[in-house]
Coordinates of C-alpha atoms in Angstrom, one line a residue:
M15 CA 4.0 -10.7 1.0
S16 CA 0.3 -9.9 0.7
S17 CA -0.8 -12.4 -1.9
A18 CA -3.2 -14.5 0.2
Y19 CA -5.4 -11.5 1.1
V20 CA -7.0 -10.8 -2.3
V21 CA -8.3 -14.3 -2.5
K22 CA -9.6 -14.0 1.1
L23 CA -11.3 -10.8 0.0
E24 CA -12.9 -12.5 -2.9
K25 CA -14.3 -15.2 -0.6
L26 CA -15.7 -12.5 1.6
L27 CA -17.3 -10.8 -1.3
S28 CA -19.1 -14.0 -2.3
Q29 CA -20.7 -14.0 1.1
L30 CA -21.6 -10.3 1.2
Q31 CA -25.1 -10.8 -0.2
F32 CA -27.0 -8.0 1.5
K33 CA -29.7 -7.0 -1.0
H34 CA -30.8 -3.6 0.4
Q35 CA -31.3 -4.9 3.9
A36 CA -32.6 -1.7 5.3
R37 CA -35.6 -1.7 3.0
C38 CA -36.3 -5.3 4.0
L39 CA -36.3 -4.3 7.6
A40 CA -38.9 -1.6 7.0
T41 CA -41.2 -3.9 4.8
A42 CA -44.1 -5.9 6.2
A43 CA -43.5 -9.7 6.2
R44 CA -44.9 -11.7 3.4
P45 CA -46.9 -15.0 3.9
A46 CA -44.4 -17.9 4.1
T47 CA -44.7 -21.2 2.4
K48 CA -44.3 -24.5 4.3
D49 CA -40.7 -25.0 3.0
S50 CA -39.6 -21.4 3.6
R51 CA -41.2 -21.5 7.1
R52 CA -39.0 -24.5 8.0
K53 CA -35.9 -22.5 6.9
E54 CA -37.0 -19.4 8.7
R55 CA -37.5 -21.4 11.9
S56 CA -33.8 -22.2 11.9
L57 CA -32.8 -18.8 10.3
D58 CA -30.6 -20.8 8.0
K59 CA -28.4 -21.6 11.0
K60 CA -27.3 -19.0 13.5
P61 CA -24.8 -16.4 12.3
V62 CA -21.2 -17.0 13.4
E63 CA -20.5 -15.9 16.9
S64 CA -17.2 -14.4 17.9
S65 CA -15.5 -13.5 21.1
S66 CA -13.3 -11.0 19.3
F67 CA -13.5 -7.4 20.6
A68 CA -12.7 -6.0 17.1
M69 CA -15.2 -8.2 15.2
N70 CA -18.1 -7.3 17.6
M71 CA -17.4 -3.6 17.1
F72 CA -18.8 -4.1 13.6
L73 CA -22.2 -4.9 15.2
G74 CA -21.9 -1.8 17.4
K75 CA -21.5 -4.3 20.3
I76 CA -18.9 -4.5 23.1
R77 CA -17.7 -7.9 23.9
T78 CA -15.0 -7.9 26.5
D79 CA -14.0 -11.6 26.8
Q80 CA -10.6 -11.1 25.1
A81 CA -9.9 -7.5 26.1
F82 CA -10.9 -6.9 29.8
P83 CA -9.1 -7.2 32.1
F84 CA -5.9 -6.9 30.2
P85 CA -5.0 -10.5 29.5
Q86 CA -2.1 -12.1 31.4
S87 CA -0.8 -15.5 30.1
L88 CA 2.6 -16.1 31.8
S89 CA 2.8 -18.5 34.8
Q90 CA 5.5 -17.8 37.4
D91 CA 7.8 -20.3 35.9
Q92 CA 7.3 -18.8 32.4
K93 CA 8.1 -15.3 33.9
E94 CA 11.3 -16.7 35.5
T95 CA 12.4 -18.3 32.2
L96 CA 11.8 -15.0 30.4
E97 CA 13.8 -13.1 32.9
M98 CA 16.7 -15.4 32.4
L99 CA 16.6 -14.8 28.6
V100 CA 16.0 -11.0 28.4
D101 CA 19.2 -9.9 30.0
P102 CA 21.5 -12.0 27.8
T103 CA 19.6 -10.9 24.7
Y104 CA 20.1 -7.2 25.7
K105 CA 23.8 -7.9 26.3
F106 CA 24.2 -9.6 23.0
F107 CA 22.7 -6.7 21.0
Q108 CA 24.6 -4.1 23.1
E109 CA 28.0 -5.8 23.0
V110 CA 28.2 -8.2 20.1
N111 CA 25.8 -7.2 17.3
D112 CA 26.7 -4.0 15.4
A113 CA 23.8 -2.8 13.4
A114 CA 25.8 -0.3 11.4
V115 CA 28.4 -2.9 10.4
N116 CA 25.6 -5.3 9.3
D117 CA 24.1 -2.5 7.2
E118 CA 27.4 -1.6 5.7
L119 CA 28.3 -5.2 4.8
A120 CA 24.8 -5.9 3.7
E121 CA 25.0 -9.2 5.5
V122 CA 25.3 -10.6 9.0
P123 CA 28.9 -11.6 9.9
P124 CA 29.4 -15.3 10.7
E125 CA 30.4 -14.6 14.3
T126 CA 27.1 -12.7 14.9
L127 CA 25.1 -15.6 13.4
Q128 CA 26.9 -18.0 15.7
G129 CA 26.2 -15.8 18.7
L130 CA 22.5 -15.9 17.8
R131 CA 22.6 -19.7 17.5
E132 CA 24.1 -19.9 21.0
L133 CA 21.3 -17.7 22.3
G134 CA 18.8 -20.2 20.7
A135 CA 17.4 -17.3 18.7
F136 CA 16.6 -19.4 15.6
G137 CA 14.1 -21.7 17.4
L138 CA 12.4 -19.6 20.1
Q139 CA 9.0 -21.3 19.8
V140 CA 10.1 -24.7 18.7
P141 CA 9.4 -27.3 21.5
Q142 CA 12.4 -28.1 23.6
E143 CA 12.2 -31.8 22.8
L144 CA 12.8 -30.8 19.1
G145 CA 15.8 -28.6 19.9
G146 CA 14.1 -25.2 20.5
V147 CA 13.6 -22.9 23.4
G148 CA 9.9 -23.7 23.8
L149 CA 8.6 -20.2 24.4
N150 CA 5.0 -19.2 24.1
N151 CA 3.8 -16.2 22.1
T152 CA 4.1 -13.7 24.9
Q153 CA 7.7 -14.8 25.8
Y154 CA 8.6 -14.6 22.1
A155 CA 7.1 -11.1 21.8
R156 CA 9.3 -9.8 24.6
L157 CA 12.5 -11.1 23.0
V158 CA 11.7 -9.9 19.5
Q159 CA 10.9 -6.5 21.1
V160 CA 14.6 -6.4 22.2
V161 CA 15.7 -7.3 18.7
G162 CA 13.5 -4.5 17.3
E163 CA 15.0 -2.0 19.7
Y164 CA 18.5 -2.6 18.2
D165 CA 18.5 -4.0 14.7
L166 CA 15.5 -4.5 12.4
G167 CA 17.7 -6.2 9.8
I168 CA 18.5 -9.0 12.2
G169 CA 14.9 -9.0 13.1
I170 CA 14.0 -9.8 9.5
V171 CA 16.7 -12.6 9.3
L172 CA 15.2 -14.2 12.4
G173 CA 11.5 -13.4 11.6
A174 CA 11.6 -14.6 8.0
H175 CA 13.2 -17.8 9.4
Q176 CA 10.8 -18.7 12.2
S177 CA 7.8 -16.4 12.2
I178 CA 6.9 -17.4 8.6
G179 CA 9.8 -19.6 7.2
F180 CA 9.1 -22.8 9.1
K181 CA 6.0 -21.6 11.0
G182 CA 3.9 -23.8 8.7
I183 CA 5.7 -26.9 9.9
T184 CA 4.9 -26.0 13.5
L185 CA 1.3 -25.2 12.7
F186 CA 0.4 -27.9 10.1
G187 CA 3.3 -30.3 10.0
N188 CA 2.7 -33.9 10.9
K189 CA 4.8 -35.8 13.5
E190 CA 7.3 -37.0 10.9
Q191 CA 7.7 -33.6 9.3
K192 CA 8.3 -31.9 12.6
E193 CA 10.8 -34.4 13.7
K194 CA 12.7 -34.3 10.4
Y195 CA 12.9 -30.5 9.9
L196 CA 12.4 -28.6 13.2
P197 CA 15.6 -29.7 15.0
K198 CA 17.9 -28.4 12.2
V199 CA 16.0 -25.1 11.7
A200 CA 15.7 -24.5 15.4
S201 CA 19.4 -24.8 15.9
G202 CA 20.2 -22.4 13.1
E203 CA 22.0 -25.2 11.2
Q204 CA 19.6 -24.6 8.3
F205 CA 17.8 -21.4 7.4
A206 CA 14.1 -21.4 6.4
A207 CA 12.2 -19.2 4.0
F208 CA 8.5 -18.5 3.1
A209 CA 8.1 -18.6 -0.7
L210 CA 4.7 -17.2 -1.9
T211 CA 5.2 -14.0 -3.9
E212 CA 5.8 -14.2 -7.6
P213 CA 6.5 -11.7 -10.4
A214 CA 2.9 -11.7 -11.5
S215 CA 1.3 -12.1 -8.1
G216 CA 1.9 -9.5 -5.4
S217 CA -1.4 -8.9 -3.7
D218 CA -3.2 -11.2 -6.2
A219 CA -2.5 -14.7 -5.1
G220 CA -4.9 -16.1 -7.6
S221 CA -2.4 -15.4 -10.3
I222 CA 0.3 -17.7 -8.8
R223 CA 1.9 -19.5 -11.7
T224 CA 4.3 -21.9 -9.9
K225 CA 3.0 -25.4 -10.7
A226 CA 3.3 -28.7 -9.0
V227 CA 2.2 -31.8 -10.9
L228 CA 2.0 -35.3 -9.5
S229 CA 4.5 -37.6 -11.2
P230 CA 3.1 -40.7 -13.1
D231 CA 4.2 -43.0 -10.3
G232 CA 2.5 -40.9 -7.7
K233 CA 5.6 -40.5 -5.5
H234 CA 6.6 -36.9 -6.3
Y235 CA 5.3 -33.6 -7.3
I236 CA 7.3 -32.0 -10.1
L237 CA 7.7 -28.3 -9.1
N238 CA 8.3 -25.5 -11.6
G239 CA 8.2 -21.8 -11.2
S240 CA 9.9 -18.8 -9.5
K241 CA 9.4 -16.6 -6.5
I242 CA 10.6 -13.1 -5.9
W243 CA 11.7 -11.0 -2.9
I244 CA 12.1 -14.0 -0.7
S245 CA 13.7 -13.1 2.6
N246 CA 16.5 -15.6 3.3
G247 CA 15.9 -16.8 -0.2
G248 CA 19.6 -17.1 -1.0
L249 CA 20.5 -18.8 2.3
A250 CA 17.6 -21.1 3.0
E251 CA 17.9 -24.9 2.8
V252 CA 14.2 -25.4 3.7
F253 CA 11.4 -23.5 2.0
T254 CA 7.6 -23.3 2.5
V255 CA 6.5 -23.1 -1.1
F256 CA 3.0 -22.4 -2.5
A257 CA 2.1 -23.8 -5.9
Q258 CA -0.9 -24.5 -8.1
T259 CA -1.8 -28.2 -8.1
P260 CA -4.6 -30.0 -10.1
V261 CA -7.3 -31.0 -7.7
T262 CA -10.3 -33.1 -8.8
D263 CA -13.6 -32.7 -7.1
P264 CA -14.8 -36.2 -6.2
A265 CA -18.4 -35.2 -6.4
T266 CA -18.3 -33.6 -9.8
G267 CA -15.2 -35.1 -11.4
E268 CA -14.1 -31.5 -12.3
T269 CA -10.4 -30.7 -12.0
K270 CA -9.3 -27.3 -11.1
D271 CA -5.9 -25.8 -10.0
K272 CA -5.8 -25.0 -6.3
V273 CA -2.9 -23.8 -4.2
T274 CA -1.0 -26.4 -2.1
A275 CA 1.8 -25.8 0.4
F276 CA 5.0 -27.9 0.2
I277 CA 8.1 -28.3 2.3
V278 CA 10.9 -28.1 -0.2
E279 CA 14.6 -28.7 0.4
R280 CA 17.3 -27.1 -1.6
S281 CA 19.0 -30.6 -1.6
F282 CA 16.1 -32.0 -3.7
G283 CA 17.8 -30.5 -6.7
G284 CA 16.3 -28.1 -9.2
V285 CA 16.3 -25.3 -6.6
T286 CA 18.5 -22.2 -7.3
S287 CA 18.5 -18.6 -6.2
G288 CA 19.5 -15.3 -7.7
P289 CA 21.9 -12.7 -6.3
A290 CA 21.0 -10.8 -3.2
E291 CA 18.8 -7.8 -4.0
K292 CA 20.1 -4.3 -3.2
K293 CA 17.5 -2.7 -0.9
M294 CA 16.7 0.6 0.7
G295 CA 16.9 -0.9 4.2
I296 CA 17.1 -4.1 6.2
K297 CA 20.3 -4.6 4.1
C298 CA 21.8 -7.3 6.2
S299 CA 18.9 -9.6 5.5
N300 CA 19.2 -11.7 2.4
T301 CA 16.4 -11.1 -0.2
A302 CA 16.6 -13.1 -3.5
E303 CA 14.6 -14.7 -6.2
V304 CA 14.2 -18.4 -5.9
Y305 CA 13.8 -20.7 -9.0
F306 CA 12.3 -24.2 -9.1
E307 CA 13.0 -26.3 -12.2
D308 CA 11.7 -29.9 -12.3
C309 CA 12.2 -30.1 -8.6
K310 CA 11.0 -33.4 -7.3
V311 CA 9.1 -32.9 -4.0
P312 CA 8.1 -36.2 -2.2
V313 CA 4.3 -36.5 -1.7
E314 CA 5.0 -36.7 2.0
N315 CA 6.2 -33.1 1.9
V316 CA 2.8 -31.7 1.3
L317 CA 2.1 -29.3 4.2
G318 CA -1.5 -29.6 5.3
E319 CA -3.8 -30.9 2.7
V320 CA -3.6 -30.8 -1.1
G321 CA -5.5 -27.7 -2.3
Q322 CA -5.5 -26.1 1.1
G323 CA -2.5 -23.8 0.6
F324 CA -4.3 -20.6 1.1
K325 CA -5.5 -21.8 4.5
V326 CA -1.9 -22.6 5.4
A327 CA -0.6 -19.2 4.2
M328 CA -3.3 -17.3 6.0
H329 CA -2.7 -19.1 9.3
I330 CA 1.1 -18.5 9.0
L331 CA 0.7 -14.8 8.4
N332 CA -2.0 -14.3 11.0
N333 CA 0.1 -16.2 13.6
G334 CA 3.2 -14.0 13.0
R335 CA 1.7 -10.5 13.0
F336 CA 1.8 -9.9 16.7
G337 CA 5.6 -10.4 16.5
M338 CA 5.9 -7.5 14.1
A339 CA 4.0 -5.2 16.5
A340 CA 6.2 -6.3 19.4
A341 CA 9.4 -5.7 17.4
L342 CA 8.3 -2.3 16.2
S343 CA 7.4 -1.2 19.7
G344 CA 11.0 -1.9 20.6
T345 CA 12.1 0.3 17.6
M346 CA 9.8 3.1 18.9
R347 CA 11.2 2.8 22.4
A348 CA 14.8 3.3 21.1
A349 CA 13.9 6.2 18.9
T350 CA 11.9 7.9 21.6
R351 CA 14.8 7.6 24.0
K352 CA 17.1 9.3 21.5
A353 CA 14.7 12.1 21.0
I354 CA 14.3 12.6 24.8
D355 CA 18.0 12.5 25.4
H356 CA 18.5 15.3 22.8
A357 CA 15.5 17.4 23.8
T358 CA 16.5 17.5 27.5
Q359 CA 20.1 18.5 26.7
R360 CA 19.7 20.8 23.7
S361 CA 19.2 24.5 24.7
Q362 CA 17.8 27.2 22.4
F363 CA 16.6 30.7 23.3
G364 CA 17.9 30.2 26.8
R365 CA 15.7 27.0 27.4
V366 CA 16.1 23.3 26.9
I367 CA 13.9 22.5 23.9
S368 CA 11.9 19.9 25.9
S369 CA 10.2 22.9 27.6
F370 CA 8.7 24.1 24.3
G371 CA 5.1 23.1 23.6
S372 CA 5.7 21.9 20.0
I373 CA 8.4 19.5 21.2
Q374 CA 6.3 18.3 24.1
E375 CA 3.5 17.5 21.8
K376 CA 5.8 15.4 19.6
L377 CA 7.2 13.5 22.6
A378 CA 3.7 12.9 24.0
R379 CA 2.4 11.6 20.7
M380 CA 5.4 9.3 20.3
A381 CA 4.6 7.9 23.7
M382 CA 1.0 7.3 22.8
L383 CA 1.8 5.6 19.6
H384 CA 4.3 3.3 21.4
Y385 CA 1.7 2.6 24.2
V386 CA -0.9 1.5 21.7
T387 CA 1.4 -0.6 19.7
E388 CA 2.9 -2.4 22.7
S389 CA -0.5 -2.9 24.2
M390 CA -1.8 -4.5 21.0
A391 CA 1.1 -6.8 20.7
Y392 CA 0.8 -8.2 24.2
M393 CA -3.0 -8.4 24.2
I394 CA -3.0 -10.5 21.1
S395 CA -0.1 -12.7 22.2
A396 CA -1.7 -13.4 25.5
N397 CA -5.0 -14.3 23.9
M398 CA -3.2 -16.6 21.5
D399 CA -1.5 -18.2 24.5
K400 CA -4.9 -18.7 26.1
G401 CA -6.0 -20.7 23.1
S402 CA -7.9 -18.1 21.1
T403 CA -8.2 -18.7 17.4
D404 CA -10.4 -15.6 16.7
F405 CA -7.8 -12.9 16.4
Q406 CA -7.2 -12.4 12.6
V407 CA -8.8 -8.9 12.6
E408 CA -6.8 -7.8 15.7
A409 CA -3.6 -9.2 14.2
A410 CA -4.1 -7.3 10.9
I411 CA -4.9 -4.1 12.8
S412 CA -1.7 -4.5 14.9
K413 CA 0.4 -4.9 11.7
V414 CA -1.1 -1.8 10.1
F415 CA -0.9 0.3 13.2
A416 CA 2.5 -0.7 14.3
S417 CA 4.2 -0.2 10.9
E418 CA 2.6 3.3 10.5
A419 CA 3.2 4.3 14.1
A420 CA 6.8 3.3 14.0
W421 CA 7.4 5.3 10.9
N422 CA 5.8 8.4 12.5
V423 CA 7.7 8.0 15.7
V424 CA 11.1 7.7 14.0
D425 CA 10.2 10.6 11.7
E426 CA 9.4 12.8 14.6
A427 CA 12.5 11.6 16.5
I428 CA 14.6 12.8 13.6
Q429 CA 12.7 16.1 13.6
V430 CA 13.5 16.6 17.3
L431 CA 17.1 15.7 16.7
G432 CA 17.3 18.1 13.9
G433 CA 20.5 18.0 11.8
N434 CA 21.9 15.4 14.2
G435 CA 19.1 13.0 13.2
F436 CA 19.9 13.4 9.6
M437 CA 23.5 12.3 10.0
K438 CA 24.5 8.7 9.4
S439 CA 26.6 8.5 12.5
N440 CA 23.5 8.9 14.7
G441 CA 22.1 5.7 13.4
I442 CA 18.5 6.7 13.3
E443 CA 18.5 7.3 9.5
K444 CA 19.2 3.6 9.1
V445 CA 16.2 2.8 11.2
M446 CA 14.0 4.9 9.0
R447 CA 15.3 3.1 5.9
D448 CA 14.7 -0.2 7.6
L449 CA 11.1 0.7 8.6
R450 CA 9.8 1.5 5.1
I451 CA 9.3 -2.1 4.1
F452 CA 7.1 -2.9 7.1
R453 CA 4.1 -1.2 5.5
I454 CA 4.6 -3.4 2.4
F455 CA 5.5 -6.9 3.2
E456 CA 3.5 -9.7 4.9
G457 CA 0.3 -8.0 3.7
T458 CA 0.5 -4.4 2.4
N459 CA -1.3 -2.0 4.7
D460 CA -3.7 -1.1 1.8
I461 CA -4.8 -4.7 1.4
L462 CA -5.0 -5.3 5.2
R463 CA -7.2 -2.3 5.6
L464 CA -9.6 -3.9 3.1
F465 CA -9.3 -7.2 4.9
V466 CA -10.2 -5.6 8.3
A467 CA -13.2 -3.7 6.9
L468 CA -14.6 -6.6 4.8
T469 CA -14.0 -9.3 7.4
G470 CA -15.8 -7.2 10.0
M471 CA -18.6 -6.4 7.6
Q472 CA -19.0 -10.0 6.6
F473 CA -19.5 -10.8 10.3
A474 CA -22.0 -8.0 10.7
G475 CA -23.8 -9.1 7.5
G476 CA -24.5 -12.5 8.9
H477 CA -26.3 -11.0 11.9
L478 CA -28.3 -8.7 9.6
R479 CA -29.4 -11.7 7.5
Q480 CA -30.6 -13.3 10.7
L481 CA -32.7 -10.2 11.5
Q482 CA -34.0 -10.1 7.9
K483 CA -35.2 -13.7 8.1
A484 CA -36.7 -13.1 11.5
L485 CA -38.8 -10.3 10.2
S486 CA -40.2 -12.5 7.4
S487 CA -41.6 -14.8 10.2
P488 CA -42.2 -12.5 13.2
M489 CA -44.3 -14.8 15.3
T490 CA -41.6 -17.5 15.6
N491 CA -38.7 -15.0 16.1
M492 CA -40.2 -12.5 18.4
G493 CA -37.2 -12.6 20.8
V494 CA -34.8 -11.6 18.0
I495 CA -37.1 -8.8 16.8
L496 CA -37.8 -7.3 20.2
G497 CA -34.1 -7.3 21.1
E498 CA -33.2 -5.5 17.9
A499 CA -36.2 -3.1 18.3
T500 CA -35.0 -2.2 21.8
K501 CA -31.4 -1.6 20.6
R502 CA -32.6 0.7 17.7
A503 CA -35.0 2.6 20.0
K504 CA -32.2 3.3 22.4
R505 CA -30.0 4.5 19.5
T506 CA -32.8 6.8 18.3
V507 CA -33.1 8.7 21.6
G508 CA -29.3 8.8 22.1
M509 CA -29.0 6.1 24.7
T510 CA -26.0 3.8 24.7
D511 CA -25.0 0.7 26.5
S512 CA -22.0 2.4 28.0
G513 CA -22.1 0.2 31.0
A514 CA -20.7 -2.7 29.0
L515 CA -17.4 -0.9 28.9
A516 CA -17.6 1.5 31.8
D517 CA -18.0 -1.3 34.3
K518 CA -14.8 -2.9 33.0
V519 CA -12.4 0.0 33.3
H520 CA -11.0 1.8 36.3
P521 CA -13.4 4.4 37.7
S522 CA -11.0 7.2 36.7
L523 CA -11.4 6.1 33.1
A524 CA -15.2 5.9 33.1
E525 CA -15.6 9.0 30.9
S526 CA -13.2 7.7 28.3
A527 CA -15.0 4.4 28.4
M528 CA -18.3 6.2 27.7
L529 CA -16.8 8.0 24.7
T530 CA -15.5 4.7 23.3
S531 CA -18.8 2.9 23.9
R532 CA -20.8 5.6 22.0
A533 CA -18.3 5.6 19.2
I534 CA -18.5 1.8 18.8
E535 CA -22.3 2.0 18.7
G536 CA -22.2 4.7 16.1
F537 CA -19.6 2.6 14.1
G538 CA -21.9 -0.4 14.1
A539 CA -24.8 1.7 12.8
S540 CA -22.6 3.1 10.1
V541 CA -21.5 -0.4 9.0
E542 CA -25.2 -1.5 8.8
G543 CA -26.0 1.5 6.7
L544 CA -23.2 0.7 4.2
L545 CA -24.3 -2.9 3.9
A546 CA -27.9 -1.8 3.4
K547 CA -26.9 0.7 0.7
Y548 CA -24.3 -1.1 -1.3
G549 CA -24.8 -4.8 -0.7
K550 CA -22.1 -6.9 -2.3
N551 CA -20.9 -3.9 -4.3
I552 CA -19.2 -2.6 -1.2
L553 CA -16.0 -4.3 -2.3
E554 CA -15.7 -1.6 -5.1
K555 CA -16.1 1.2 -2.6
Q556 CA -12.6 1.4 -1.4
F557 CA -12.7 5.1 -0.4
L558 CA -15.4 4.1 2.1
L559 CA -13.8 0.8 3.2
N560 CA -10.6 2.6 4.1
R561 CA -12.5 4.9 6.4
V562 CA -14.3 2.0 7.9
A563 CA -10.9 0.4 8.6
N564 CA -9.4 3.5 10.0
A565 CA -12.3 3.9 12.4
A566 CA -12.0 0.2 13.4
I567 CA -8.3 0.6 14.1
D568 CA -8.9 3.7 16.3
L569 CA -11.7 2.0 18.2
Y570 CA -9.8 -1.2 18.8
A571 CA -6.8 0.8 19.9
S572 CA -9.0 2.7 22.4
G573 CA -10.3 -0.5 23.9
V574 CA -6.7 -1.8 24.2
V575 CA -5.3 1.2 26.0
L576 CA -8.3 1.5 28.3
S577 CA -7.8 -2.1 29.3
R578 CA -4.0 -1.8 29.9
A579 CA -4.3 1.5 31.8
S580 CA -7.1 0.1 34.0
F581 CA -4.9 -2.9 34.7
A582 CA -2.1 -0.6 35.7
L583 CA -4.3 1.4 38.0
A584 CA -5.9 -1.6 39.6
N585 CA -2.6 -3.2 40.3
N586 CA -0.8 0.0 41.5
I587 CA 1.9 -0.2 38.8
P588 CA 4.3 2.7 39.3
S589 CA 3.5 4.2 35.9
A590 CA -0.3 3.8 36.3
E591 CA -1.2 7.5 36.4
H592 CA 1.0 8.2 33.4
E593 CA -0.6 5.4 31.5
A594 CA -4.0 6.7 32.4
M595 CA -3.0 10.1 30.8
L596 CA -1.9 8.3 27.7
A597 CA -5.2 6.5 27.5
R598 CA -7.4 9.6 28.0
V599 CA -5.7 11.6 25.3
W600 CA -5.7 8.7 22.9
V601 CA -9.4 8.0 23.4
N602 CA -10.4 11.7 23.1
E603 CA -8.6 12.1 19.8
A604 CA -9.4 8.6 18.5
C605 CA -13.1 9.1 19.0
D606 CA -12.9 12.5 17.2
R607 CA -11.2 10.8 14.3
T608 CA -13.7 8.1 14.3
Q609 CA -16.6 10.5 14.0
L610 CA -14.9 12.3 11.1
N611 CA -14.5 9.0 9.3
L612 CA -18.1 8.0 9.9
N613 CA -19.3 11.4 8.8
A614 CA -17.4 10.9 5.5
L615 CA -19.3 7.6 4.9
R616 CA -22.6 9.6 4.5
S617 CA -21.4 13.0 3.4
T618 CA -22.5 14.1 0.0
V619 CA -19.5 16.4 -0.2
Q620 CA -17.1 13.6 0.6
Q621 CA -18.9 11.3 -2.0
E622 CA -18.3 14.0 -4.6
N623 CA -14.7 14.3 -3.5
F624 CA -14.2 10.5 -3.9
Q625 CA -15.6 10.6 -7.4
L626 CA -13.4 13.6 -8.3
M627 CA -10.3 11.9 -6.9
S628 CA -11.1 8.8 -8.9
K629 CA -11.5 10.9 -12.1
I630 CA -8.2 12.8 -11.3
A631 CA -6.3 9.5 -10.9
N632 CA -7.8 8.1 -14.1
E633 CA -6.7 11.1 -16.1
M634 CA -3.2 11.0 -14.6
C635 CA -2.9 7.4 -15.7
E636 CA -4.1 8.1 -19.1
N637 CA -1.6 10.9 -19.4
G638 CA 1.2 8.9 -18.0
G639 CA 2.0 11.5 -15.3
L640 CA 0.7 14.8 -13.9
V641 CA -1.9 16.5 -16.1
Q642 CA -1.6 20.1 -15.0
V643 CA 0.4 22.4 -17.3
H644 CA 3.5 24.1 -15.8
P645 CA 2.6 27.5 -14.4
L646 CA 5.4 29.2 -16.6
G647 CA 4.2 27.4 -19.7
I648 CA 7.8 26.5 -20.5

């Protein structure tokens, strides 16, 4: 689930040391000692640079390396391979898989599982020499998009298996581990599962209690503990398990518990699972508790390095998020199609309901949400295929956006369908039940919003520290100071570096690019203001951080759709003008929302509202429920 993120946030907090930076920027430099002058000369090393579009937004800067033009990662051979796979996948889900039956049975029938094995669906990204299909991320995204269009339950069975279940082996496994485990999981002979969440550790991974202690002979780790809500937990033969292990610091001799990742086989013994959980949705996927009792795990089954389990978990989760956005864009496509079919055939008051403005707005917003989600998924997957490793903020944004957009699209589709949408026979009520979990698992959206805001602010803070140190030794850092002074002077008189984006988009989208550029610059200034005002205490200002995250999500989405629509226009894609309309409306509204969020960061009225809401919530918790007295007094 979201366990690894709290620890990540704690690490970010330890680096957010911005002691009232704004005041420092306005203060004259003090004489420097010889030692401090040496440090200032190097500025304590340059701040981390990033080619990430989203990360640079936190500086108020537009960096287009990974965003413009819309990235393309498929060779002609890869496109042909994908074309050969897409049609059989559609055919399987249209003719073989029955989502309603899967939901009713609360399991996937054996013949359906066998059909998926024959498609190669259990090892889509495993190299061909190890028994997989050998797809890259973009090819994988296209196939899971088909799955999401037809059955999210099956999507979880497959995703829990390969997107996180054995993903750690593909990312961190050594040659022996890959050769031993990947062929059997790729064929679907064995299921895999990702075991992180525990009863006492949901979003707080630091409270993991599962322990792995090295045996006296040094050949095994003895694993004890339990995990909850593990997808494929009752079926899996291979688990990626995270446990506390004693780690001794060679420099200090101090021993501390640190999380380590292990490859654990059910056949090792001491591994059992509870009954399948009864769930609201994704019922055909197996979710169960998993127990480890004196399970002997060979030392060669450590995944990655001892004590580096959080790194493993973070990379697994980050690498899998684009797939969720791709799958949910498929879900939105199917829901929108149902809404359009109904709206164009249903007549009321002598007109088809698709001619009414309120229905038109619903359909247009559904299209925009789908366009953003799909564009995010394929921008991220293409950048990953091109070798980018700097996509964690974009990946988190895509998960938050996709899960909330899909919920809104399906909700509005039901509204357009009216009573028909509420009926089980229509099938869309199942989709809504399935969707609810996506805002919770693999990082709750609440935690991911904090992750987005704090990761970006940490990045911005490093650059502010460079400027602060430059000001303390102005003669040796004049270039840094003049560059910053020019930027701030332009900001003061309302000038913006709009050309950085306007030059990258199609001419017909120049105005939208200008709006986005101005909004990004304002966003960077607001981030700097928060860091200056709150310093490391910003972690406790979650009302503010949520608004920072929401602004970041809107701005990244704006950049993504401008890129995709520009690509469509430049390449005369048949839907180009339609895509341009989607982009224009999205940017107009997203920039308005961004301004409202940025205003809230400095509004005294909003600050008072935040304090009042905090007090209201505290009183509710103290009361054990709502505090207000019933209006009838009875």
